[in-house]
mmCIF file of C-alpha atoms in Angstrom:
data_model
loop_
_atom_site.group_PDB
_atom_site.id
_atom_site.type_symbol
_atom_site.label_atom_id
_atom_site.label_comp_id
_atom_site.label_asym_id
_atom_site.label_seq_id
_atom_site.Cartn_x
_atom_site.Cartn_y
_atom_site.Cartn_z
ATOM 1 C CA PHE A 157 0.000 0.000 0.000
ATOM 2 C CA LYS A 158 2.978 2.315 -0.265
ATOM 3 C CA ALA A 159 1.656 3.535 -3.622
ATOM 4 C CA ALA A 160 -1.574 4.633 -1.935
ATOM 5 C CA ARG A 161 0.387 6.987 0.306
ATOM 6 C CA ALA A 162 1.353 9.125 -2.671
ATOM 7 C CA ARG A 163 -2.234 10.302 -3.076
ATOM 8 C CA PRO A 164 -5.226 10.815 -0.797
ATOM 9 C CA LEU A 165 -6.320 7.498 0.650
ATOM 10 C CA LYS A 166 -9.613 6.123 -0.668
ATOM 11 C CA CYS A 167 -11.768 3.375 0.797
ATOM 12 C CA ASP A 168 -12.197 0.436 -1.601
ATOM 13 C CA GLY A 169 -15.649 -0.104 -0.104
ATOM 14 C CA CYS A 170 -17.461 3.236 -0.040
ATOM 15 C CA ASP A 171 -15.037 5.303 -2.166
ATOM 16 C CA SER A 172 -14.685 7.876 0.596
ATOM 17 C CA PHE A 173 -11.538 9.956 0.591
ATOM 18 C CA HIS A 174 -10.039 10.907 3.884
ATOM 19 C CA ASN A 175 -7.548 13.725 3.796
ATOM 20 C CA SER A 176 -6.736 14.786 7.293
ATOM 21 C CA PRO A 177 -5.032 18.122 7.872
ATOM 22 C CA TRP A 178 -3.305 16.614 10.901
ATOM 23 C CA ALA A 179 -1.822 13.625 9.015
ATOM 24 C CA ALA A 180 -4.114 11.112 10.717
ATOM 25 C CA GLU A 181 -5.478 9.534 7.533
ATOM 26 C CA GLU A 182 -3.348 6.410 7.949
ATOM 27 C CA ARG A 183 -5.162 5.722 11.220
ATOM 28 C CA LEU A 184 -8.574 6.064 9.547
ATOM 29 C CA PHE A 185 -7.982 3.086 7.251
ATOM 30 C CA GLU A 186 -7.503 -0.608 7.859
ATOM 31 C CA VAL A 187 -6.117 -3.355 5.657
ATOM 32 C CA HIS A 188 -8.761 -5.993 4.969
ATOM 33 C CA HIS A 189 -8.069 -9.598 3.898
ATOM 34 C CA THR A 190 -10.553 -10.456 1.148
ATOM 35 C CA VAL A 191 -9.523 -14.097 1.550
ATOM 36 C CA PRO A 192 -9.942 -14.890 5.257
ATOM 37 C CA LEU A 193 -6.727 -15.994 6.908
ATOM 38 C CA GLY A 194 -8.389 -19.262 7.953
ATOM 39 C CA ASP A 195 -9.241 -20.062 4.331
ATOM 40 C CA ARG A 196 -5.653 -19.977 3.083
ATOM 41 C CA SER A 197 -4.210 -23.286 1.938
ATOM 42 C CA LYS A 198 -1.739 -23.651 4.791
ATOM 43 C CA ASP A 199 -0.485 -21.681 7.755
ATOM 44 C CA GLY A 200 2.546 -19.602 7.034
ATOM 45 C CA ASP A 201 1.644 -18.888 3.419
ATOM 46 C CA PRO A 202 2.418 -15.273 2.612
ATOM 47 C CA THR A 203 -0.571 -13.069 1.945
ATOM 48 C CA ASP A 204 -1.002 -12.177 -1.708
ATOM 49 C CA PRO A 205 -1.212 -8.369 -1.983
ATOM 50 C CA ALA A 206 -4.072 -8.854 -4.472
ATOM 51 C CA ASP A 207 -6.082 -10.321 -1.566
ATOM 52 C CA LEU A 208 -5.871 -7.080 0.434
ATOM 53 C CA ALA A 209 -8.137 -4.058 0.327
ATOM 54 C CA LEU A 210 -7.920 -0.648 1.953
ATOM 55 C CA LEU A 211 -11.117 0.060 3.901
ATOM 56 C CA CYS A 212 -12.254 2.813 6.209
ATOM 57 C CA ALA A 213 -13.019 1.576 9.710
ATOM 58 C CA ASN A 214 -16.789 1.662 9.098
ATOM 59 C CA CYS A 215 -16.623 -0.459 5.947
ATOM 60 C CA HIS A 216 -14.190 -2.894 7.567
ATOM 61 C CA ARG A 217 -16.565 -3.545 10.446
ATOM 62 C CA PHE A 218 -19.534 -3.759 8.085
ATOM 63 C CA ALA A 219 -17.752 -6.327 5.888
ATOM 64 C CA HIS A 220 -17.113 -8.578 8.862
ATOM 65 C CA ALA A 221 -20.564 -8.029 10.376
ATOM 66 C CA THR A 222 -22.266 -9.226 7.178
ATOM 67 C CA GLY A 223 -20.149 -12.378 7.070
ATOM 68 C CA ASP A 224 -19.135 -11.876 3.431
ATOM 69 C CA VAL A 225 -15.716 -10.303 3.320
ATOM 70 C CA THR A 226 -15.492 -9.671 -0.428
ATOM 71 C CA ILE A 227 -15.346 -6.108 -1.686
ATOM 72 C CA ALA A 228 -18.011 -6.867 -4.310
ATOM 73 C CA ALA A 229 -20.445 -8.004 -1.608
ATOM 74 C CA LEU A 230 -19.640 -4.962 0.524
ATOM 75 C CA ARG A 231 -20.213 -2.537 -2.352
ATOM 76 C CA THR A 232 -23.460 -4.289 -3.278
ATOM 77 C CA ALA A 233 -24.691 -4.055 0.319
ATOM 78 C CA LEU A 234 -23.823 -0.354 0.314
ATOM 79 C CA GLY A 235 -25.773 0.165 -2.920
ATOM 80 C CA LEU A 236 -22.668 0.928 -4.946
ATOM 81 C CA GLY A 237 -21.573 -0.573 -8.214
ATOM 82 C CA VAL A 238 -18.840 -3.171 -8.293
ATOM 83 C CA THR A 239 -15.625 -1.761 -9.724
#
């Protein structure tokens, strides 16, 4: 996610941008595993960066509360189109 730091951070779920004047935006986002850690083939496998998403705290909690951790399911539940 180093590339994301070069521009304002955007939630992959709700598309919200968070630009904090006090440089707190990194604390407003969380890295989300779109493939649950328990579903990986074996313990110790490295996480594929393609299986990570940048979510705001609200979307991250919502994704886990619904039980479907995919970004497509989250965006559908939020009434947004899948990108």
